[in-house]
Amino acid sequence: MESLSCVSCPFFVTHHQPYPFAGQLSTTRTRLRSALKVNATSLVVPLLPFNINEVLVPSESKILHLYEARYLALLEEALVRMKLFVYFVLDPISISEYATEASFAAKCGCLVLIENVERLDVGALVSIRGVGRVKIVNFFQADPFLKGEVIPMQDTTSASPSDVSSKVLSVKEAVYSLNSLEIKLKAPKEAVMQTYVLNSLQWAEKQPSLDCDEAFIPSLPERVSFAAFQPVSGSTQSELVKLQQEKLKAMDLRDTKQRLNNSLEFVKGSISMLAAKLAIQALEMQ
């Protein structure tokens, strides 16, 4: 399977680092419980925390290298639970100047599907795909890994279906234009017919088939609205920081049309950036 993206996360690379939940986790009256009756529209799944600069959006694909015992245990649990777990980020917050422990807010929860697992001598490479946003409502355990109850979060929009469909078409056309430019920018030995953004869009266009309540699967327009927020070839550090900021905004929005508008503007900006780099590349080849 082609590797689409690799991430490095401090929770994976520091052997002695404890869970970042030594302090308070700022969710509304969140408590650890051993058992709870869950509703039909909720799931009890493993939870995997990341830093605030590692946001994952629906439709996005990543490859994680898991090798610590607690994360391998999480992987095995997820594989027997419909191949699903929740990827979320920890946002450091300040409770008071007298606080002696770090406090975090759980944000940007994304239900992910395990698409592939490659066993290694040390750990495993796990290909995941973001499916849809979720809210963590309860934590059941912290050891050996986090597990909790989540409920789906989907958009509510007052825009007409025809207006939304028109925006979806515009985003798709822009993504295909961006993909064409990105392929031209790559060196011949790196050239592929599919980029991160096109891979996400093509996944978003299909109806996901998951063994869970359909409420966890966003609508097609909502899935497409997230697909554009992917890195492009040759991105600078500042451009990657901007991408993370756009992802955070996209995860917080509850209006599909507004996110589609933001996606379109983001893609147009990426197209302009790549066009300029292609012009420089052409001059250098003369």
Coordinates of C-alpha atoms in Angstrom, one line a residue:
M1 CA 0.0 0.0 0.0
E2 CA 1.3 3.4 -0.9
S3 CA 2.4 5.5 2.0
L4 CA 0.4 8.8 2.0
S5 CA 1.6 10.5 5.1
C6 CA 3.7 9.9 8.1
V7 CA 3.3 11.7 11.4
S8 CA 5.6 12.0 14.4
C9 CA 4.0 12.6 17.8
P10 CA 5.7 13.1 21.1
F11 CA 3.3 10.7 22.7
F12 CA 4.9 8.0 20.5
V13 CA 8.5 8.9 20.6
T14 CA 9.1 9.5 24.4
H15 CA 9.3 6.2 26.2
H16 CA 9.1 7.5 29.7
Q17 CA 6.5 10.2 29.1
P18 CA 3.3 9.6 31.2
Y19 CA -0.1 10.2 29.8
P20 CA -0.7 14.0 29.5
F21 CA -3.7 13.6 31.8
A22 CA -1.7 14.0 35.1
G23 CA -3.6 17.3 35.5
Q24 CA -7.2 18.1 34.9
L25 CA -8.6 17.3 31.5
S26 CA -11.0 20.1 30.8
T27 CA -14.1 18.5 29.4
T28 CA -17.5 19.2 31.0
R29 CA -17.6 17.2 34.2
T30 CA -15.5 14.4 32.7
R31 CA -14.9 11.4 35.0
L32 CA -13.3 8.1 34.7
R33 CA -15.9 5.3 35.0
S34 CA -15.6 1.5 34.7
A35 CA -19.0 1.0 33.0
L36 CA -21.8 2.9 31.5
K37 CA -24.9 2.2 29.5
V38 CA -24.3 3.9 26.1
N39 CA -26.9 5.1 23.6
A40 CA -27.4 3.8 20.1
T41 CA -25.8 6.9 18.7
S42 CA -22.6 6.7 20.9
L43 CA -19.5 4.5 20.7
V44 CA -17.1 3.3 23.3
V45 CA -13.7 3.2 21.6
P46 CA -10.0 3.7 22.3
L47 CA -8.8 7.3 22.3
L48 CA -5.4 8.5 21.0
P49 CA -4.2 11.9 22.0
F50 CA -1.9 14.2 20.0
N51 CA -0.5 17.7 20.3
I52 CA -2.6 20.7 19.1
N53 CA -0.4 21.0 16.0
E54 CA -1.3 17.5 14.8
V55 CA -5.0 18.0 13.9
L56 CA -6.6 15.3 11.8
V57 CA -9.6 16.1 9.7
P58 CA -12.3 13.8 8.2
S59 CA -11.1 12.3 4.8
E60 CA -7.4 12.7 5.8
S61 CA -5.1 9.8 5.6
K62 CA -2.0 9.3 7.9
I63 CA 0.4 6.6 8.8
L64 CA 1.3 6.2 12.5
H65 CA 4.3 4.2 13.8
L66 CA 3.1 2.7 17.0
Y67 CA 5.7 0.8 19.1
E68 CA 5.1 1.5 22.8
A69 CA 3.2 -1.3 24.6
R70 CA 0.3 0.9 25.6
Y71 CA -0.3 2.0 22.0
L72 CA 0.1 -1.6 20.6
A73 CA -2.6 -2.6 23.2
L74 CA -4.8 0.2 21.9
L75 CA -4.2 -1.0 18.4
E76 CA -5.3 -4.6 19.3
E77 CA -8.4 -3.2 21.0
A78 CA -9.3 -1.1 18.0
L79 CA -8.9 -4.0 15.6
V80 CA -11.5 -6.0 17.5
R81 CA -13.8 -3.0 17.8
M82 CA -14.8 -2.4 14.1
K83 CA -11.2 -1.1 13.4
L84 CA -12.2 2.2 14.9
F85 CA -10.7 4.6 17.4
V86 CA -10.8 8.3 18.1
Y87 CA -7.9 10.7 17.3
F88 CA -8.0 13.9 19.2
V89 CA -5.7 16.8 20.2
L90 CA -4.9 18.3 23.6
D91 CA -5.1 22.0 23.9
P92 CA -3.1 23.3 26.9
I93 CA -5.2 25.6 29.0
S94 CA -4.5 27.8 32.1
I95 CA -6.8 27.2 35.1
S96 CA -5.0 29.5 37.5
E97 CA -1.6 30.9 38.2
Y98 CA -1.4 28.6 41.3
A99 CA -2.0 25.4 39.4
T100 CA 0.8 22.9 39.9
E101 CA -0.2 20.4 37.2
A102 CA -0.7 20.9 33.5
S103 CA -4.4 21.1 32.3
F104 CA -5.6 20.3 28.8
A105 CA -8.9 20.5 26.9
A106 CA -9.8 17.6 24.5
K107 CA -10.5 19.1 21.1
C108 CA -11.0 18.1 17.5
G109 CA -12.1 14.5 18.1
C110 CA -12.1 12.6 14.8
L111 CA -13.4 9.0 14.5
V112 CA -10.8 7.1 12.4
L113 CA -10.8 3.9 10.5
I114 CA -7.8 1.6 10.5
E115 CA -7.2 0.9 6.8
N116 CA -4.0 -1.2 7.0
V117 CA -1.6 -2.6 9.6
E118 CA 2.0 -3.5 8.7
R119 CA 3.7 -5.4 11.5
L120 CA 7.4 -4.5 12.1
D121 CA 10.1 -6.0 14.2
V122 CA 9.5 -3.0 16.5
G123 CA 5.8 -2.0 16.6
A124 CA 3.6 -1.5 13.6
L125 CA 2.8 1.0 10.8
V126 CA -0.9 1.8 11.0
S127 CA -2.7 3.5 8.1
I128 CA -5.7 5.5 9.3
R129 CA -8.4 7.5 7.7
G130 CA -10.4 10.3 9.3
V131 CA -14.1 9.6 9.0
G132 CA -16.1 12.2 11.0
R133 CA -16.0 14.5 13.9
V134 CA -17.0 13.3 17.4
K135 CA -17.4 14.7 20.9
I136 CA -15.9 12.9 23.8
V137 CA -18.6 12.7 26.5
N138 CA -17.1 10.3 29.0
F139 CA -13.7 8.7 29.9
F140 CA -13.8 5.1 31.0
Q141 CA -10.2 4.3 31.6
A142 CA -6.7 5.8 31.4
D143 CA -4.5 2.7 31.7
P144 CA -3.0 1.0 29.7
F145 CA -4.6 3.4 27.2
L146 CA -7.5 5.9 27.1
K147 CA -11.0 4.7 26.3
G148 CA -14.2 6.7 26.2
E149 CA -17.6 7.3 24.9
V150 CA -18.1 9.5 21.9
I151 CA -21.1 10.9 20.1
P152 CA -21.2 12.2 16.5
M153 CA -20.9 15.8 15.5
Q154 CA -22.3 16.9 12.1
D155 CA -23.1 20.2 10.4
T156 CA -26.3 22.1 10.5
T157 CA -26.8 24.5 7.6
S158 CA -29.6 26.7 6.3
A159 CA -28.2 26.9 2.8
S160 CA -30.3 25.3 0.0
P161 CA -29.2 21.9 -1.4
S162 CA -28.6 23.4 -4.8
D163 CA -26.4 26.1 -3.4
V164 CA -24.4 23.6 -1.4
S165 CA -24.1 21.3 -4.5
S166 CA -22.7 24.1 -6.5
K167 CA -20.1 24.8 -3.9
V168 CA -19.2 21.1 -3.8
L169 CA -18.6 21.1 -7.5
S170 CA -16.4 24.3 -7.3
V171 CA -14.3 22.7 -4.6
K172 CA -13.9 19.5 -6.6
E173 CA -12.9 21.3 -9.8
A174 CA -10.3 23.4 -7.8
V175 CA -8.9 20.3 -6.2
Y176 CA -8.3 18.6 -9.6
S177 CA -6.6 21.8 -10.8
L178 CA -4.4 21.8 -7.7
N179 CA -3.6 18.1 -8.2
S180 CA -2.4 18.8 -11.8
L181 CA -0.1 21.6 -10.7
E182 CA 1.3 19.6 -7.9
I183 CA 2.2 16.7 -10.1
K184 CA 4.0 19.1 -12.5
L185 CA 6.0 20.5 -9.6
K186 CA 7.3 17.1 -8.5
A187 CA 10.6 15.7 -9.8
P188 CA 10.0 12.8 -12.3
K189 CA 11.2 10.2 -9.9
E190 CA 8.7 11.4 -7.3
A191 CA 5.8 11.9 -9.7
V192 CA 2.6 10.1 -8.9
M193 CA -0.9 10.6 -10.3
Q194 CA -2.4 11.2 -6.9
T195 CA -1.6 13.7 -4.2
Y196 CA -2.8 14.0 -0.6
V197 CA -5.6 16.3 -1.5
L198 CA -6.9 14.2 -4.4
N199 CA -6.7 11.1 -2.3
S200 CA -8.8 12.7 0.4
L201 CA -11.3 14.0 -2.2
Q202 CA -11.7 10.7 -3.9
W203 CA -12.4 9.0 -0.5
A204 CA -14.8 11.8 0.4
E205 CA -16.8 11.2 -2.8
K206 CA -17.6 7.6 -1.8
Q207 CA -20.1 6.6 0.9
P208 CA -18.0 5.0 3.7
S209 CA -19.1 1.6 4.8
L210 CA -18.6 1.3 8.6
D211 CA -20.0 -1.1 11.2
C212 CA -21.5 1.7 13.3
D213 CA -24.4 4.1 13.5
E214 CA -24.8 6.1 10.3
A215 CA -24.9 9.3 12.4
F216 CA -21.1 9.0 12.6
I217 CA -20.7 9.3 8.8
P218 CA -20.9 12.9 7.6
S219 CA -22.9 13.8 4.5
L220 CA -21.1 14.0 1.1
P221 CA -20.9 17.8 1.1
E222 CA -19.5 17.8 4.6
R223 CA -16.9 15.2 3.7
V224 CA -15.8 17.2 0.6
S225 CA -15.6 20.4 2.6
F226 CA -12.7 18.9 4.7
A227 CA -10.8 17.2 1.8
A228 CA -9.0 20.4 0.7
F229 CA -7.1 20.8 4.0
Q230 CA -4.1 18.7 3.0
P231 CA -0.4 19.6 2.6
V232 CA 0.9 20.3 -0.9
S233 CA 4.3 19.6 -2.3
G234 CA 7.0 22.1 -1.4
S235 CA 5.1 23.6 1.5
T236 CA 7.2 25.9 3.7
Q237 CA 7.0 25.8 7.5
S238 CA 4.8 28.9 7.6
E239 CA 2.5 27.3 5.0
L240 CA 2.2 24.2 7.1
V241 CA 1.4 26.3 10.2
K242 CA -1.3 28.1 8.2
L243 CA -2.7 24.7 7.2
Q244 CA -3.0 23.6 10.9
Q245 CA -4.8 26.9 11.7
E246 CA -7.2 26.2 8.8
K247 CA -7.8 22.7 10.1
L248 CA -8.6 23.9 13.6
K249 CA -11.2 26.4 12.1
A250 CA -12.6 23.7 9.9
M251 CA -13.1 21.3 12.8
D252 CA -14.9 24.1 14.8
L253 CA -17.3 25.2 12.1
R254 CA -20.8 23.7 12.0
D255 CA -21.8 25.2 8.7
T256 CA -21.1 23.1 5.6
K257 CA -21.4 26.0 3.1
Q258 CA -19.0 28.2 5.1
R259 CA -16.5 25.4 5.3
L260 CA -16.8 24.8 1.5
N261 CA -16.2 28.5 0.9
N262 CA -13.1 28.4 3.2
S263 CA -11.9 25.2 1.4
L264 CA -12.2 26.9 -2.0
E265 CA -10.2 29.9 -0.8
F266 CA -7.6 27.7 0.7
V267 CA -7.2 25.7 -2.6
K268 CA -7.1 28.8 -4.7
G269 CA -4.3 30.1 -2.4
S270 CA -2.4 26.8 -2.9
I271 CA -2.9 27.0 -6.6
S272 CA -1.4 30.5 -6.7
M273 CA 1.5 29.3 -4.6
L274 CA 2.3 26.3 -6.8
A275 CA 1.9 28.4 -10.0
A276 CA 4.6 30.8 -8.7
K277 CA 6.9 27.9 -7.8
L278 CA 6.4 26.3 -11.2
A279 CA 7.3 29.6 -12.8
I280 CA 10.5 29.7 -10.8
Q281 CA 11.2 26.1 -11.6
A282 CA 10.8 26.9 -15.3
L283 CA 13.3 29.8 -15.1
E284 CA 15.8 27.6 -13.3
M285 CA 15.6 25.0 -16.1
Q286 CA 16.4 27.5 -18.8

